[in-house]
Amino acid sequence: MTFAKGILSGKTAVVTGGATGIGAHIVRQLGRLGASVGIVSRNEEKLRQAVNSFREEDDLEVCWRSADVRERDAIQKAIEELATELGGIDILVCNAAGNFICPTEELSVNGWRSVIDIDLNGTFNCCQSALPHLKRSAEGGRIIAISTTAANFGWPGAAHAGAAKAGIQNLMKSLAVEWGRYGIRANWISPGPIAGTEGVDRLILQQGMAEQVKKSIPLGRFGEGEDIANAVVFLSAQTGNYITGAELAVDGGGQWQRR
Ligand code: COA
């Protein structure tokens, strides 16, 4: 345990894409530290499996709704229902994302649109839908978007995702300014490669790039889901009170050694 038990007691959180990967790590850590958590994502079967494993492995009751972040009415309804069930939303973690490797020259218009829609438009949909609840948060609402350090440089082979994530980062800066008056903090975390995630599997391992990428990380290893979850806690708790419009890179220093 890395934080004082109960550091998030009384807080409510919604995590998009919280059933798998980094999202599930975030859910577990928020829950273990006292927050009541709801998750929303597309796949109902994965949601049910995740909720069962949160219950069995961590003794956590996590509420859930199934919705696609691209579909405004559906995601707004899901967030609304989760807010009712949780008794509000203090923390919104925009983690849902889609990506695949494809050279831009070969990328179809629909492929481009799908990723921009899930990552960037989905984040906008969730932030705006959660706003009325974040405004009412007693200690100031928190928005934490999960981005990537690749968005700071360009992402050859995944220009669609790089552009979407760069858009998300800029959106957080704007929200930090516009919604600061409501006490809302809007920040983003930029993970490097995180072990055990579908992203690392498809974007790095399946491309045969594991050793090359590891060598490019000064700390010499891929990150763990818990590394990202701890950063979310830091930004969600009182430790994050005076931080808004900021990036927290959790990448073992990898972004400074890119070639
Ligand atoms: N290479 C090239 N184009 C691809 C592709 C790939 N690997 N994967 C999807 N596309 C294209 C599709 O061909 C389609 O375009 P088209 O209609 O012109 O053929 C478009 O993207 C939408 O794909 P589709 O699978 O119909 O859309 P979707 O909305 O169901 O899913 C993603 C889109 C991005 C979520 C999908 O690629 C996916 O399921 N990815 C795996 C999960 C994931 O991304 N997890 C995040 C971890 S990094």
Short mmCIF file of C-alpha atoms and ligand atoms in Angstrom, two decimals:
data_model
loop_
_atom_site.label_atom_id
_atom_site.label_comp_id
_atom_site.label_asym_id
_atom_site.label_seq_id
_atom_site.Cartn_x
_atom_site.Cartn_y
_atom_site.Cartn_z
CA MET A 1 0.00 0.00 0.00
CA THR A 2 1.50 3.28 -1.08
CA PHE A 3 -0.94 5.83 0.33
CA ALA A 4 -2.64 6.18 3.70
CA LYS A 5 -5.64 3.88 3.82
CA GLY A 6 -8.80 5.92 3.50
CA ILE A 7 -7.10 8.83 1.72
CA LEU A 8 -10.04 8.83 -0.73
CA SER A 9 -12.80 7.95 1.73
CA GLY A 10 -16.07 9.65 0.87
CA LYS A 11 -14.99 10.32 -2.73
CA THR A 12 -16.83 9.04 -5.77
CA ALA A 13 -15.15 8.23 -9.07
CA VAL A 14 -16.13 7.23 -12.57
CA VAL A 15 -13.50 5.49 -14.72
CA THR A 16 -14.17 5.04 -18.44
CA GLY A 17 -12.69 1.86 -19.86
CA GLY A 18 -12.37 0.68 -16.27
CA ALA A 19 -12.95 -3.01 -16.94
CA THR A 20 -9.54 -3.86 -18.39
CA GLY A 21 -5.90 -2.79 -18.60
CA ILE A 22 -4.76 0.43 -16.99
CA GLY A 23 -8.37 1.36 -16.23
CA ALA A 24 -8.86 -1.72 -14.05
CA HIS A 25 -5.68 -0.94 -12.10
CA ILE A 26 -6.99 2.57 -11.50
CA VAL A 27 -10.34 1.22 -10.29
CA ARG A 28 -8.69 -1.17 -7.83
CA GLN A 29 -6.41 1.48 -6.36
CA LEU A 30 -9.13 4.14 -6.04
CA GLY A 31 -11.38 1.53 -4.41
CA ARG A 32 -8.73 0.18 -2.03
CA LEU A 33 -8.06 3.71 -0.83
CA GLY A 34 -11.70 4.35 0.00
CA ALA A 35 -13.40 5.78 -3.09
CA SER A 36 -16.74 4.48 -4.38
CA VAL A 37 -16.15 3.68 -8.03
CA GLY A 38 -18.30 3.24 -11.14
CA ILE A 39 -17.05 2.05 -14.52
CA VAL A 40 -18.38 2.45 -18.04
CA SER A 41 -17.26 0.83 -21.25
CA ARG A 42 -18.63 -0.82 -24.38
CA ASN A 43 -18.39 -4.51 -23.67
CA GLU A 44 -20.95 -5.78 -21.19
CA GLU A 45 -19.30 -9.17 -20.77
CA LYS A 46 -15.96 -7.60 -19.86
CA LEU A 47 -17.75 -5.26 -17.45
CA ARG A 48 -19.42 -8.18 -15.66
CA GLN A 49 -16.17 -10.13 -15.45
CA ALA A 50 -14.33 -7.10 -14.09
CA VAL A 51 -16.95 -6.33 -11.46
CA ASN A 52 -16.80 -9.96 -10.28
CA SER A 53 -13.02 -9.89 -10.02
CA PHE A 54 -13.04 -6.56 -8.16
CA ARG A 55 -15.46 -8.17 -5.70
CA GLU A 56 -13.61 -11.48 -5.34
CA GLU A 57 -10.01 -10.24 -5.33
CA ASP A 58 -10.33 -6.85 -3.65
CA ASP A 59 -13.65 -6.98 -1.83
CA LEU A 60 -14.80 -3.96 -3.85
CA GLU A 61 -18.34 -3.28 -5.01
CA VAL A 62 -18.02 -1.40 -8.30
CA CYS A 63 -21.11 -0.22 -10.17
CA TRP A 64 -21.17 -0.26 -13.95
CA ARG A 65 -22.99 0.81 -17.08
CA SER A 66 -22.38 -0.22 -20.63
CA ALA A 67 -22.07 2.61 -23.17
CA ASP A 68 -19.82 3.74 -25.99
CA VAL A 69 -18.07 7.05 -25.22
CA ARG A 70 -18.67 8.05 -28.86
CA GLU A 71 -22.43 7.99 -28.45
CA ARG A 72 -23.28 11.18 -26.66
CA ASP A 73 -26.79 10.35 -25.47
CA ALA A 74 -25.81 6.87 -24.28
CA ILE A 75 -22.68 7.96 -22.41
CA GLN A 76 -24.46 10.93 -20.84
CA LYS A 77 -27.21 8.62 -19.59
CA ALA A 78 -24.67 6.13 -18.24
CA ILE A 79 -22.73 8.84 -16.39
CA GLU A 80 -25.96 10.27 -15.03
CA GLU A 81 -27.03 6.88 -13.71
CA LEU A 82 -23.62 6.17 -12.20
CA ALA A 83 -23.69 9.57 -10.47
CA THR A 84 -27.08 8.72 -8.97
CA GLU A 85 -25.89 5.31 -7.81
CA LEU A 86 -22.63 6.67 -6.37
CA GLY A 87 -24.15 9.82 -4.88
CA GLY A 88 -22.18 12.21 -7.12
CA ILE A 89 -18.94 12.34 -9.07
CA ASP A 90 -15.82 13.84 -7.53
CA ILE A 91 -13.31 12.23 -9.88
CA LEU A 92 -13.67 11.50 -13.59
CA VAL A 93 -10.95 9.38 -15.17
CA CYS A 94 -11.13 9.50 -18.98
CA ASN A 95 -9.26 6.33 -19.82
CA ALA A 96 -11.27 4.70 -22.63
CA ALA A 97 -9.28 4.64 -25.86
CA GLY A 98 -8.90 2.83 -29.14
CA ASN A 99 -5.80 2.43 -31.24
CA PHE A 100 -4.08 0.30 -33.85
CA ILE A 101 -0.89 0.49 -35.84
CA CYS A 102 -1.41 1.65 -39.43
CA PRO A 103 0.75 3.88 -41.63
CA THR A 104 -1.12 7.12 -42.33
CA GLU A 105 -0.76 6.54 -46.08
CA GLU A 106 -2.93 3.43 -45.72
CA LEU A 107 -5.32 4.63 -43.03
CA SER A 108 -8.95 4.76 -44.12
CA VAL A 109 -11.07 7.79 -43.39
CA ASN A 110 -13.20 5.64 -41.13
CA GLY A 111 -10.13 4.35 -39.28
CA TRP A 112 -9.00 7.91 -38.60
CA ARG A 113 -12.50 8.92 -37.56
CA SER A 114 -12.98 5.95 -35.23
CA VAL A 115 -9.92 6.71 -33.13
CA ILE A 116 -10.51 10.47 -33.03
CA ASP A 117 -14.09 9.74 -32.05
CA ILE A 118 -13.28 7.33 -29.24
CA ASP A 119 -10.28 9.16 -27.76
CA LEU A 120 -10.90 12.86 -28.30
CA ASN A 121 -14.65 13.18 -28.83
CA GLY A 122 -15.26 10.53 -26.18
CA THR A 123 -13.25 12.51 -23.63
CA PHE A 124 -15.18 15.66 -24.47
CA ASN A 125 -18.49 13.78 -24.13
CA CYS A 126 -17.55 12.41 -20.72
CA CYS A 127 -16.21 15.71 -19.36
CA GLN A 128 -19.29 17.66 -20.41
CA SER A 129 -21.65 14.95 -19.14
CA ALA A 130 -19.94 14.79 -15.75
CA LEU A 131 -19.66 18.57 -15.36
CA PRO A 132 -22.84 19.17 -13.32
CA HIS A 133 -21.67 16.57 -10.80
CA LEU A 134 -18.04 17.70 -10.72
CA LYS A 135 -19.27 21.24 -9.99
CA ARG A 136 -21.01 19.96 -6.87
CA SER A 137 -17.96 18.10 -5.57
CA ALA A 138 -17.27 19.34 -2.02
CA GLU A 139 -13.49 19.58 -2.39
CA GLY A 140 -13.39 20.42 -6.10
CA GLY A 141 -13.95 17.95 -8.93
CA ARG A 142 -11.06 16.23 -10.65
CA ILE A 143 -10.75 15.30 -14.29
CA ILE A 144 -7.83 13.05 -15.13
CA ALA A 145 -7.33 12.06 -18.76
CA ILE A 146 -5.05 9.19 -19.68
CA SER A 147 -2.90 10.32 -22.60
CA THR A 148 0.53 9.15 -23.77
CA THR A 149 3.99 10.68 -24.00
CA ALA A 150 3.81 9.89 -27.74
CA ALA A 151 1.35 12.77 -28.10
CA ASN A 152 4.16 15.17 -27.23
CA PHE A 153 6.22 14.15 -30.25
CA GLY A 154 4.10 12.67 -33.01
CA TRP A 155 3.37 8.97 -33.29
CA PRO A 156 4.51 7.49 -36.59
CA GLY A 157 2.29 4.50 -37.36
CA ALA A 158 -0.46 5.74 -35.06
CA ALA A 159 -0.93 9.35 -36.19
CA HIS A 160 -4.67 9.05 -35.54
CA ALA A 161 -4.09 8.22 -31.85
CA GLY A 162 -1.24 10.74 -31.50
CA ALA A 163 -3.44 13.52 -32.86
CA ALA A 164 -6.36 12.50 -30.64
CA LYS A 165 -4.23 12.36 -27.51
CA ALA A 166 -2.59 15.70 -28.31
CA GLY A 167 -6.13 17.06 -28.65
CA ILE A 168 -7.03 15.63 -25.25
CA GLN A 169 -4.03 17.33 -23.67
CA ASN A 170 -5.05 20.65 -25.14
CA LEU A 171 -8.64 20.07 -24.02
CA MET A 172 -7.43 19.58 -20.43
CA LYS A 173 -5.56 22.89 -20.57
CA SER A 174 -8.70 24.68 -21.76
CA LEU A 175 -10.90 23.02 -19.13
CA ALA A 176 -8.39 23.89 -16.42
CA VAL A 177 -8.92 27.54 -17.31
CA GLU A 178 -12.66 27.49 -18.05
CA TRP A 179 -13.70 25.26 -15.15
CA GLY A 180 -11.19 26.46 -12.56
CA ARG A 181 -13.89 28.81 -11.33
CA TYR A 182 -15.90 25.73 -10.34
CA GLY A 183 -12.97 24.35 -8.37
CA ILE A 184 -12.44 21.66 -11.00
CA ARG A 185 -8.89 20.51 -11.69
CA ALA A 186 -8.23 19.07 -15.16
CA ASN A 187 -4.94 17.23 -15.67
CA TRP A 188 -3.57 14.39 -17.75
CA ILE A 189 -1.27 11.49 -17.13
CA SER A 190 1.05 10.39 -19.91
CA PRO A 191 2.02 6.77 -19.43
CA GLY A 192 4.93 5.17 -21.19
CA PRO A 193 4.50 1.49 -22.12
CA ILE A 194 2.67 -0.34 -19.33
CA ALA A 195 3.32 -4.07 -18.95
CA GLY A 196 0.43 -6.48 -19.35
CA THR A 197 -1.80 -4.10 -21.29
CA GLU A 198 -3.40 -4.76 -24.67
CA GLY A 199 -1.68 -1.60 -25.90
CA VAL A 200 1.82 -2.91 -25.17
CA ASP A 201 0.92 -6.30 -26.54
CA ARG A 202 -0.40 -5.00 -29.86
CA LEU A 203 1.68 -1.87 -30.34
CA ILE A 204 5.06 -3.11 -29.07
CA LEU A 205 5.32 -6.88 -28.45
CA GLN A 206 3.51 -7.94 -31.63
CA GLN A 207 5.66 -5.49 -33.61
CA GLY A 208 8.81 -7.21 -32.25
CA MET A 209 9.93 -4.00 -30.56
CA ALA A 210 10.12 -5.05 -26.89
CA GLU A 211 13.91 -4.88 -26.45
CA GLN A 212 14.30 -1.72 -28.51
CA VAL A 213 11.63 0.07 -26.49
CA LYS A 214 12.99 -1.15 -23.13
CA LYS A 215 16.45 0.15 -24.05
CA SER A 216 14.91 3.56 -24.71
CA ILE A 217 13.62 3.80 -21.12
CA PRO A 218 16.19 5.23 -18.67
CA LEU A 219 14.67 3.24 -15.77
CA GLY A 220 15.08 0.10 -17.88
CA ARG A 221 11.60 -1.40 -17.61
CA PHE A 222 8.02 -1.07 -18.74
CA GLY A 223 5.71 0.60 -16.23
CA GLU A 224 3.19 -1.26 -14.09
CA GLY A 225 -0.53 -0.54 -13.98
CA GLU A 226 -0.10 0.46 -10.38
CA ASP A 227 2.38 3.20 -11.37
CA ILE A 228 -0.42 4.91 -13.32
CA ALA A 229 -3.03 4.19 -10.63
CA ASN A 230 -0.81 5.84 -8.01
CA ALA A 231 -0.48 8.95 -10.19
CA VAL A 232 -4.28 9.08 -10.45
CA VAL A 233 -4.56 8.90 -6.66
CA PHE A 234 -1.99 11.68 -6.23
CA LEU A 235 -3.98 13.97 -8.54
CA SER A 236 -7.32 12.95 -6.97
CA ALA A 237 -6.47 13.39 -3.31
CA GLN A 238 -5.63 16.61 -1.47
CA THR A 239 -2.05 16.14 -2.75
CA GLY A 240 -3.37 17.42 -6.08
CA ASN A 241 -5.18 20.46 -4.74
CA TYR A 242 -3.09 23.09 -6.53
CA ILE A 243 -2.38 21.19 -9.73
CA THR A 244 -4.44 21.88 -12.84
CA GLY A 245 -3.75 22.02 -16.57
CA ALA A 246 -0.68 19.86 -15.99
CA GLU A 247 0.89 16.73 -17.40
CA LEU A 248 2.15 14.02 -15.11
CA ALA A 249 4.41 11.80 -17.22
CA VAL A 250 4.76 8.29 -15.78
CA ASP A 251 7.13 6.76 -18.27
CA GLY A 252 10.44 5.94 -16.59
CA GLY A 253 11.94 8.97 -18.36
CA GLY A 254 11.46 7.36 -21.79
CA GLN A 255 10.23 10.47 -23.52
CA TRP A 256 13.57 12.22 -23.07
CA GLN A 257 15.54 9.47 -24.76
CA ARG A 258 13.57 9.21 -27.98
CA ARG A 259 15.54 8.92 -31.17
N1 COA B 1 -5.38 -1.33 -39.38
C1 COA B 1 -6.02 -0.51 -40.25
N2 COA B 1 -7.29 -0.09 -40.09
C2 COA B 1 -7.96 -0.53 -39.00
C3 COA B 1 -7.36 -1.40 -38.04
C4 COA B 1 -6.02 -1.80 -38.27
N3 COA B 1 -5.38 -2.61 -37.42
N4 COA B 1 -8.28 -1.64 -37.06
C5 COA B 1 -9.40 -0.95 -37.41
N5 COA B 1 -9.19 -0.29 -38.57
C6 COA B 1 -10.17 0.51 -39.30
C7 COA B 1 -11.24 -0.40 -39.86
O1 COA B 1 -10.82 -1.02 -41.06
C8 COA B 1 -12.38 0.56 -40.06
O2 COA B 1 -12.22 1.33 -41.22
P1 COA B 1 -12.99 0.94 -42.61
O3 COA B 1 -14.46 1.01 -42.29
O4 COA B 1 -12.53 2.00 -43.56
O5 COA B 1 -12.53 -0.44 -42.97
C9 COA B 1 -12.21 1.52 -38.91
O6 COA B 1 -10.85 1.41 -38.45
C10 COA B 1 -13.13 1.20 -37.76
O7 COA B 1 -12.86 -0.13 -37.35
P2 COA B 1 -13.95 -1.00 -36.58
O8 COA B 1 -13.28 -2.20 -36.01
O9 COA B 1 -15.13 -1.20 -37.44
O10 COA B 1 -14.40 0.06 -35.49
P3 COA B 1 -14.73 0.00 -34.01
O11 COA B 1 -15.34 1.30 -33.80
O12 COA B 1 -15.47 -1.22 -33.61
O13 COA B 1 -13.30 -0.12 -33.27
C11 COA B 1 -11.10 0.37 -32.57
C12 COA B 1 -12.28 0.78 -33.46
C13 COA B 1 -10.01 1.36 -32.79
C14 COA B 1 -11.47 0.39 -31.11
C15 COA B 1 -10.64 -1.05 -32.98
O14 COA B 1 -9.55 -0.98 -33.79
C16 COA B 1 -10.31 -1.96 -31.85
O15 COA B 1 -11.19 -2.69 -31.43
N6 COA B 1 -9.06 -1.95 -31.35
C17 COA B 1 -8.65 -2.83 -30.28
C18 COA B 1 -8.96 -2.31 -28.92
C19 COA B 1 -8.17 -1.10 -28.57
O16 COA B 1 -7.93 -0.27 -29.38
N7 COA B 1 -7.74 -1.00 -27.34
C20 COA B 1 -6.95 0.10 -26.88
C21 COA B 1 -5.61 -0.35 -26.49
S1 COA B 1 -4.33 0.44 -27.39
#
